[in-house]
Amino acid sequence: MEDLYSLLFDRGRVGRTLEILKKQPRPDPRDQPELALIWAHALNLYGDYGRAFHLLSSIPSHTEREAERLWGLSGYYIRVGEMLSAKRMLDSAFSRHPSPWLLPHLYNHLATYYNQLGKFDQAAKANEQGMSAAERSGNLIQFLTLLGNQCILKAIRQDPAQSLTSLERISQQLLERDSILLAAHFLIVQSEIYHNLSLIDSAKRTLQRAEK
């Protein structure tokens, strides 16, 4: 199970994770909540938010992975703009003593929540707390993800040109660690910043790198 978590979250191999899962019987959320969580996370990253939400909602709320289920639900609510529900899920997840692996992921969603509301100071603080949690747990991929998010916030608020240098370095480190999905995400962000700076050729080249 942990290998699938690494494949999905550290390496960003959503398609490969789904291939492995499809070779197994579809889990019953009541009897196999851990496997159902993996399915839900993979579907979520694949963009099938409705099915992911249905699966997360079907998992009993009394398992030891409840904080992780709530984290998944918070991501869905953020995507569909139901911010009060998202915050309620996050508050409940934080109150359940989340694991060292999960804690930086929760702060990532909390930062996204504040960012969506335009509360950039709170978003930056949540990112910093997430980076500290990721550093303590030795989760380098999540640390780089949160650091990249912090650079995006800086690009929005202060200095987009300087943020490009940091994002390029983070993208390269993620690629070196075979974290393809996250590296592509930050390359796309770089492309958008180049476009906003009217550096169209650089934007196109960076987007082409992301598509590879």
Coordinates of C-alpha atoms in Angstrom, one line a residue:
M1 CA 0.0 0.0 0.0
E2 CA 2.8 2.4 0.9
D3 CA 4.4 1.7 -2.6
L4 CA 1.2 2.9 -4.2
Y5 CA 1.2 6.1 -2.1
S6 CA 4.8 6.8 -3.2
L7 CA 3.9 6.1 -6.8
L8 CA 0.9 8.4 -6.7
F9 CA 2.1 11.3 -4.5
D10 CA 5.9 11.3 -4.7
R11 CA 6.3 10.3 -8.4
G12 CA 3.0 11.6 -9.6
R13 CA 2.3 8.5 -11.7
V14 CA -1.5 8.7 -11.7
G15 CA -2.1 6.6 -14.8
R16 CA 0.3 3.9 -13.5
T17 CA -1.4 3.9 -10.1
L18 CA -4.8 3.5 -11.7
E19 CA -3.5 0.7 -13.9
I20 CA -2.4 -1.3 -10.8
L21 CA -5.7 -0.6 -9.0
K22 CA -7.8 -1.7 -12.0
K23 CA -6.2 -5.1 -11.9
Q24 CA -7.7 -5.6 -8.4
P25 CA -11.4 -5.9 -7.5
R26 CA -13.0 -2.6 -6.8
P27 CA -12.7 -2.1 -3.1
D28 CA -15.8 -2.0 -0.8
P29 CA -15.2 1.3 1.1
R30 CA -16.7 -0.3 4.3
D31 CA -14.4 -3.3 4.3
Q32 CA -11.3 -1.8 2.6
P33 CA -11.1 1.9 3.5
E34 CA -7.3 2.1 2.9
L35 CA -7.6 0.8 -0.7
A36 CA -10.7 3.0 -1.3
L37 CA -8.7 6.0 -0.2
I38 CA -6.0 5.2 -2.7
W39 CA -8.7 4.9 -5.4
A40 CA -10.2 8.2 -4.4
H41 CA -6.9 10.0 -4.4
A42 CA -6.0 8.6 -7.8
L43 CA -9.3 9.5 -9.3
N44 CA -9.0 13.0 -7.8
L45 CA -5.6 13.6 -9.4
Y46 CA -6.9 12.1 -12.6
G47 CA -9.6 14.8 -12.7
D48 CA -12.5 12.5 -12.0
Y49 CA -13.7 14.6 -9.0
G50 CA -17.2 13.4 -8.9
R51 CA -16.3 9.7 -8.6
A52 CA -13.6 10.6 -6.1
F53 CA -16.0 12.5 -3.9
H54 CA -18.6 9.7 -4.1
L55 CA -15.9 7.2 -3.0
L56 CA -14.6 9.4 -0.2
S57 CA -18.2 10.0 1.0
S58 CA -18.8 6.2 1.1
I59 CA -15.9 5.4 3.4
P60 CA -17.0 5.1 7.0
S61 CA -16.0 8.0 9.2
H62 CA -14.9 6.0 12.1
T63 CA -11.7 4.5 10.6
E64 CA -8.2 5.4 11.8
R65 CA -7.7 7.1 8.4
E66 CA -10.5 9.6 9.0
A67 CA -8.2 12.6 8.9
E68 CA -7.0 11.5 5.4
R69 CA -10.6 11.1 4.2
L70 CA -11.4 14.6 5.4
W71 CA -8.3 16.0 3.7
G72 CA -9.5 14.4 0.4
L73 CA -13.0 15.9 0.9
S74 CA -11.5 19.3 1.6
G75 CA -9.8 19.3 -1.7
Y76 CA -13.0 18.5 -3.5
Y77 CA -14.8 21.3 -1.8
I78 CA -12.0 23.8 -2.6
R79 CA -12.2 22.8 -6.3
V80 CA -16.0 23.4 -6.5
G81 CA -15.9 26.6 -4.5
E82 CA -17.7 25.4 -1.4
M83 CA -15.3 27.1 0.9
L84 CA -17.2 26.8 4.2
S85 CA -17.4 23.0 3.7
A86 CA -13.7 22.9 2.8
K87 CA -12.8 24.8 6.0
R88 CA -15.0 22.5 8.1
M89 CA -13.3 19.4 6.7
L90 CA -9.8 20.9 7.3
D91 CA -10.6 21.9 10.9
S92 CA -11.9 18.5 11.6
A93 CA -8.9 16.8 10.0
F94 CA -6.4 18.9 12.0
S95 CA -8.2 18.1 15.2
R96 CA -7.7 14.3 14.7
H97 CA -3.9 14.3 15.2
P98 CA -3.0 13.7 11.5
S99 CA 0.1 11.6 10.8
P100 CA 3.4 13.2 10.0
W101 CA 2.9 12.2 6.3
L102 CA -0.5 13.8 6.1
L103 CA 0.2 17.0 8.1
P104 CA 2.0 18.9 5.3
H105 CA -0.7 17.9 2.8
L106 CA -3.3 19.4 5.1
Y107 CA -1.3 22.7 5.3
N108 CA -1.1 22.6 1.5
H109 CA -4.9 22.5 1.3
L110 CA -5.2 25.2 4.0
A111 CA -2.9 27.5 2.1
T112 CA -4.9 26.8 -1.1
Y113 CA -8.1 27.6 0.8
Y114 CA -6.7 31.0 2.0
N115 CA -5.3 31.7 -1.5
Q116 CA -8.6 31.2 -3.1
L117 CA -10.2 33.7 -0.7
G118 CA -7.4 36.2 -1.5
K119 CA -6.0 36.0 2.1
F120 CA -2.4 35.8 1.0
D121 CA -0.8 36.4 4.4
Q122 CA -2.7 33.5 5.9
A123 CA -1.8 31.4 2.8
A124 CA 1.9 32.2 3.2
K125 CA 1.7 31.3 6.9
A126 CA 0.0 27.9 6.2
N127 CA 2.7 27.2 3.5
E128 CA 5.4 27.9 6.0
Q129 CA 3.8 25.6 8.6
G130 CA 3.5 22.9 5.9
M131 CA 7.2 23.3 5.0
S132 CA 8.2 22.9 8.6
A133 CA 6.0 19.8 8.9
A134 CA 7.4 18.3 5.7
E135 CA 11.0 19.0 6.9
R136 CA 10.3 17.3 10.2
S137 CA 8.9 14.2 8.5
G138 CA 11.6 14.1 5.9
N139 CA 9.0 14.5 3.1
L140 CA 11.2 16.3 0.5
I141 CA 8.7 16.1 -2.3
Q142 CA 6.0 17.8 -0.2
F143 CA 8.5 20.3 1.0
L144 CA 9.4 21.2 -2.6
T145 CA 5.7 21.4 -3.4
L146 CA 5.0 23.9 -0.6
L147 CA 8.1 25.9 -1.4
G148 CA 6.8 26.1 -5.0
N149 CA 3.5 27.3 -3.8
Q150 CA 5.3 29.9 -1.7
C151 CA 7.0 31.1 -4.8
I152 CA 3.7 31.4 -6.6
L153 CA 2.4 33.6 -3.8
K154 CA 5.4 35.7 -4.1
A155 CA 4.9 36.0 -7.8
I156 CA 1.3 37.2 -7.2
R157 CA 2.2 39.7 -4.5
Q158 CA 5.7 40.9 -5.1
D159 CA 8.3 39.8 -7.7
P160 CA 7.2 37.5 -10.5
A161 CA 10.6 37.6 -12.3
Q162 CA 12.5 36.5 -9.2
S163 CA 10.0 33.7 -8.5
L164 CA 10.7 32.3 -12.0
T165 CA 14.2 31.4 -11.0
S166 CA 13.1 29.6 -7.8
L167 CA 10.3 27.7 -9.7
E168 CA 12.7 26.6 -12.4
R169 CA 15.0 25.2 -9.7
I170 CA 12.2 23.4 -7.9
S171 CA 10.9 21.9 -11.2
Q172 CA 14.3 20.5 -11.9
Q173 CA 14.7 19.0 -8.5
L174 CA 11.2 17.4 -8.8
L175 CA 12.2 16.0 -12.2
E176 CA 15.4 14.6 -10.8
R177 CA 13.3 12.7 -8.2
D178 CA 10.9 11.4 -10.9
S179 CA 8.0 13.5 -9.6
I180 CA 6.7 14.1 -13.1
L181 CA 3.2 15.4 -12.3
L182 CA 4.4 18.1 -9.8
A183 CA 7.2 19.2 -12.0
A184 CA 4.8 19.6 -14.9
H185 CA 2.5 21.7 -12.6
F186 CA 5.2 24.1 -11.7
L187 CA 6.4 24.4 -15.4
I188 CA 2.8 25.3 -16.3
V189 CA 2.8 28.0 -13.6
Q190 CA 6.1 29.3 -15.0
S191 CA 4.6 29.5 -18.4
E192 CA 1.7 31.5 -17.1
I193 CA 4.1 34.0 -15.3
Y194 CA 6.1 34.4 -18.5
H195 CA 2.9 35.1 -20.4
N196 CA 1.8 37.7 -17.8
L197 CA 5.2 39.3 -18.3
S198 CA 4.6 39.4 -22.1
L199 CA 7.5 36.9 -22.6
I200 CA 5.5 34.9 -25.1
D201 CA 8.4 32.8 -26.6
S202 CA 9.6 31.8 -23.1
A203 CA 6.0 30.9 -22.1
K204 CA 5.6 28.6 -25.2
R205 CA 9.0 26.9 -24.6
T206 CA 8.2 26.3 -20.9
L207 CA 4.7 24.9 -21.7
Q208 CA 6.2 22.6 -24.3
R209 CA 8.5 21.2 -21.6
A210 CA 5.5 20.6 -19.3
E211 CA 3.7 18.7 -22.1
K212 CA 6.6 16.3 -22.4

